[in-house]
XYZ file of C-alpha atoms in Angstrom:
283
model
C -0.065 -0.006 0.011
C 2.897 2.294 0.978
C 4.501 1.653 -2.482
C 1.192 2.314 -4.299
C 0.959 5.666 -2.415
C 4.392 6.584 -3.603
C 3.465 5.876 -7.247
C 0.344 7.812 -7.172
C 2.229 10.835 -5.528
C 4.831 10.580 -8.428
C 1.932 10.387 -11.071
C 0.312 13.494 -9.541
C 3.594 15.321 -9.388
C 4.341 14.562 -13.138
C 0.743 15.554 -14.016
C 1.128 18.860 -12.333
C 4.687 19.418 -13.751
C 3.428 18.734 -17.360
C 0.348 21.028 -16.896
C 2.648 23.923 -15.667
C 5.290 23.321 -18.412
C 2.483 23.263 -20.975
C 0.974 26.612 -19.540
C 4.288 28.328 -19.530
C 4.949 27.106 -23.209
C 1.664 28.713 -24.304
C 2.271 31.945 -22.402
C 5.645 32.205 -24.067
C 4.461 31.316 -27.619
C 6.353 30.576 -30.697
C 9.533 32.569 -31.772
C 8.058 35.826 -33.152
C 8.372 35.969 -37.083
C 10.715 38.372 -38.596
C 8.894 40.335 -41.283
C 10.486 41.190 -44.491
C 9.011 43.589 -46.901
C 9.405 42.580 -50.632
C 8.897 45.445 -53.110
C 8.320 43.786 -56.524
C 6.280 44.060 -59.677
C 3.123 41.920 -59.189
C 2.188 42.468 -62.880
C 5.251 40.589 -64.000
C 4.273 36.975 -64.032
C 7.876 35.597 -64.495
C 9.441 37.977 -61.928
C 9.963 35.447 -59.248
C 11.310 36.042 -55.604
C 11.029 32.619 -54.474
C 14.780 31.739 -54.510
C 15.635 34.812 -52.434
C 12.937 33.911 -49.923
C 14.013 30.271 -49.539
C 17.660 31.456 -48.967
C 16.577 34.022 -46.373
C 14.375 31.340 -44.529
C 17.429 28.881 -44.490
C 19.683 31.342 -42.684
C 17.109 33.407 -40.881
C 14.744 30.846 -39.389
C 11.192 32.178 -38.648
C 10.815 34.647 -41.434
C 7.731 35.837 -43.318
C 7.357 37.880 -46.350
C 4.968 40.616 -47.259
C 4.906 41.516 -50.972
C 3.963 44.868 -52.116
C 3.607 46.034 -55.617
C 6.065 48.992 -56.480
C 3.163 50.970 -57.840
C 1.551 51.312 -54.370
C 2.072 54.549 -52.424
C 3.933 52.924 -49.577
C 6.251 51.228 -52.053
C 6.761 54.434 -53.815
C 7.613 56.296 -50.587
C 10.192 53.609 -49.614
C 11.668 53.541 -53.057
C 12.279 57.244 -52.910
C 13.393 57.423 -49.328
C 15.819 54.415 -49.620
C 16.951 55.535 -53.188
C 16.183 52.092 -54.454
C 17.241 51.578 -58.175
C 16.283 48.151 -58.750
C 13.632 45.291 -58.075
C 13.123 43.074 -56.231
C 13.862 44.923 -52.964
C 14.069 43.047 -49.490
C 13.503 45.603 -46.673
C 13.674 44.724 -42.948
C 13.535 46.309 -39.441
C 16.884 46.201 -37.972
C 15.374 45.534 -34.477
C 14.274 42.047 -35.501
C 17.875 40.885 -36.807
C 21.181 40.449 -35.059
C 23.668 42.787 -36.739
C 26.555 40.143 -36.234
C 24.613 37.572 -38.042
C 23.201 39.631 -41.007
C 25.626 42.417 -41.629
C 27.195 40.433 -44.469
C 23.903 39.945 -46.430
C 22.054 43.326 -45.435
C 23.306 46.808 -45.761
C 21.965 49.585 -43.409
C 20.288 52.641 -44.906
C 17.912 55.182 -43.239
C 16.994 52.985 -40.341
C 16.245 50.031 -42.605
C 18.165 46.818 -43.525
C 18.163 46.098 -47.321
C 19.355 42.877 -48.960
C 22.515 43.259 -50.845
C 22.237 43.091 -54.680
C 24.222 39.971 -55.404
C 21.825 38.100 -53.242
C 18.493 40.115 -53.936
C 18.959 39.703 -57.690
C 17.684 42.006 -60.323
C 14.645 41.845 -62.656
C 13.775 45.516 -63.064
C 15.622 48.710 -63.355
C 13.647 51.447 -61.810
C 15.511 54.459 -63.123
C 15.548 53.249 -66.873
C 12.793 54.494 -69.328
C 10.525 51.775 -70.731
C 10.593 51.122 -74.414
C 7.830 48.609 -75.510
C 8.972 45.871 -77.821
C 12.550 46.661 -77.644
C 15.039 43.863 -76.468
C 18.894 43.729 -76.096
C 20.496 40.386 -76.225
C 24.085 39.877 -74.785
C 25.930 36.795 -76.130
C 29.333 35.238 -75.617
C 30.653 33.618 -78.748
C 32.968 31.292 -76.739
C 29.949 29.877 -74.755
C 28.866 26.427 -75.500
C 25.260 27.604 -75.621
C 25.929 30.436 -78.146
C 24.072 28.975 -81.070
C 21.118 28.071 -78.852
C 20.907 31.656 -77.385
C 21.038 33.541 -80.778
C 17.925 31.731 -81.968
C 16.011 33.989 -79.589
C 16.571 36.687 -82.143
C 14.342 34.825 -84.598
C 11.682 34.439 -81.951
C 11.576 38.137 -81.122
C 11.669 39.184 -84.814
C 8.733 36.851 -85.503
C 6.624 38.641 -82.825
C 7.420 42.271 -84.278
C 10.087 43.134 -81.728
C 13.126 45.206 -82.238
C 16.178 43.376 -80.902
C 19.781 44.285 -80.796
C 22.612 41.814 -80.255
C 25.533 42.753 -78.258
C 28.672 40.477 -78.501
C 30.411 40.608 -75.033
C 34.268 41.055 -75.442
C 35.448 38.585 -72.955
C 38.505 37.550 -75.132
C 40.549 39.020 -77.980
C 38.660 36.784 -80.327
C 35.264 38.018 -79.056
C 36.454 41.545 -79.508
C 37.291 41.085 -83.095
C 33.948 39.460 -83.676
C 32.346 42.348 -81.781
C 33.967 44.903 -84.208
C 33.037 43.059 -87.187
C 29.456 42.541 -85.948
C 29.270 46.404 -85.300
C 30.699 47.178 -88.773
C 28.072 44.847 -90.453
C 25.286 46.461 -88.625
C 26.660 49.886 -89.616
C 27.219 49.038 -93.337
C 24.421 46.750 -94.000
C 21.456 47.679 -91.724
C 18.986 46.598 -94.687
C 20.379 42.954 -94.484
C 20.076 42.447 -90.753
C 16.291 41.341 -90.856
C 17.267 38.319 -93.210
C 20.901 37.418 -92.485
C 21.368 38.157 -88.810
C 21.470 34.438 -87.773
C 23.548 33.342 -90.567
C 26.188 36.009 -89.850
C 26.300 35.086 -86.053
C 26.564 31.454 -86.901
C 29.548 32.214 -89.124
C 31.512 33.511 -86.248
C 31.579 29.936 -84.766
C 33.450 28.699 -87.810
C 37.234 28.829 -88.380
C 36.712 30.304 -92.026
C 33.969 32.776 -91.027
C 35.435 35.354 -93.584
C 34.651 32.968 -96.378
C 31.070 32.242 -94.981
C 30.487 36.086 -95.064
C 31.768 36.436 -98.490
C 29.266 33.702 -99.657
C 26.655 35.579 -98.166
C 27.499 38.490 -100.252
C 29.462 40.789 -97.784
C 32.618 42.698 -98.673
C 34.800 41.334 -96.070
C 37.649 43.629 -96.729
C 35.534 46.699 -96.502
C 33.929 45.267 -93.144
C 37.452 44.927 -91.532
C 38.401 48.342 -92.707
C 35.364 49.970 -91.032
C 35.612 47.720 -87.908
C 38.953 49.494 -87.216
C 37.340 52.975 -87.419
C 36.651 55.401 -84.649
C 32.967 55.124 -85.502
C 32.859 51.530 -84.452
C 34.954 52.040 -81.434
C 32.331 54.485 -80.204
C 29.494 52.099 -80.944
C 31.302 49.403 -79.029
C 31.872 51.642 -76.187
C 28.175 52.383 -75.913
C 27.507 48.701 -75.849
C 30.303 48.124 -73.161
C 28.689 50.887 -71.083
C 25.255 49.262 -71.445
C 26.559 45.931 -70.285
C 28.528 47.588 -67.305
C 25.478 49.449 -66.156
C 23.179 46.257 -66.036
C 26.013 44.221 -64.560
C 26.035 41.854 -67.313
C 29.122 39.499 -66.891
C 28.045 36.576 -68.990
C 26.098 35.609 -72.176
C 22.543 34.664 -72.444
C 21.166 37.721 -70.687
C 18.364 39.674 -72.100
C 17.005 43.130 -71.458
C 13.223 43.503 -72.159
C 11.466 46.798 -72.803
C 14.660 48.548 -71.751
C 13.918 47.833 -68.039
C 13.411 44.134 -67.297
C 16.549 41.786 -67.355
C 16.627 37.942 -67.216
C 18.811 34.905 -67.853
C 17.397 32.787 -70.644
C 16.794 29.019 -69.969
C 19.731 27.001 -71.524
C 22.239 29.818 -70.710
C 21.835 29.747 -66.993
C 20.467 27.379 -64.382
C 16.804 28.214 -63.704
C 16.636 30.735 -66.676
C 13.597 32.024 -68.316
C 11.931 30.025 -71.182
C 11.711 32.397 -74.155
C 8.022 31.240 -74.626
C 7.053 32.481 -71.035
C 9.103 35.639 -71.546
C 7.226 36.619 -74.822
C 3.917 35.645 -73.319
C 4.555 37.922 -70.398
C 5.516 40.899 -72.488
C 3.622 40.612 -75.619
C 0.746 42.748 -74.520
C 2.172 46.014 -75.941
């Protein structure tokens, strides 16, 4: 009997202890969520922030995100006050984050934490003027995906877009092709709508000069013009555009002079050309 009394006492003790622990847990509640404001373009169906949000959750634990369209008054005020130049923008209250843990991924501006650009990514340049149905495609001839990427030109032309192709001067060979391409565009603008793909494909061949001659181009004249100051100035404008957009590899496309994407096949997780045209073919 005495032993049974001890067991009842212990059971009662554990029952009371469990009840108090449960009550304390309920009173304390879960760890408060860290809210990050995401300023984005909700009208853009292919402008995703999911990868960035996944990354922040992995390193920051209990984080929730509140997306707001950049046309909204609150977003407009924040864009102006924080001098934001690109979207998406991830903005947080410094009080919710430990500085030591997050100083490498956020920077501090006007009492707010803002996710650094390499991590936030860019799909929209806010300070660039929109030009409907205009595209700029950046290509790297040395890339294994070069021939696949240049076919995008055909897709855009078919839909009535004006598309410029910029050869990135990552090597001495690329720089030569960039000069020749700029000279052809300058000398033969009337041939571009028909022969652009044939010209760009020729650059992948050892005897590209012969291929251009077969297409009816005066290679000697092209090479003379390619060495002129006029072409140097055109290439400088192209270089400045790539630098402004932080383009450091081929397969990048600027759409409507404001939106920028990696194309599928040129970068992991890139945008499919059909989805891109579907999203922007409303003009």
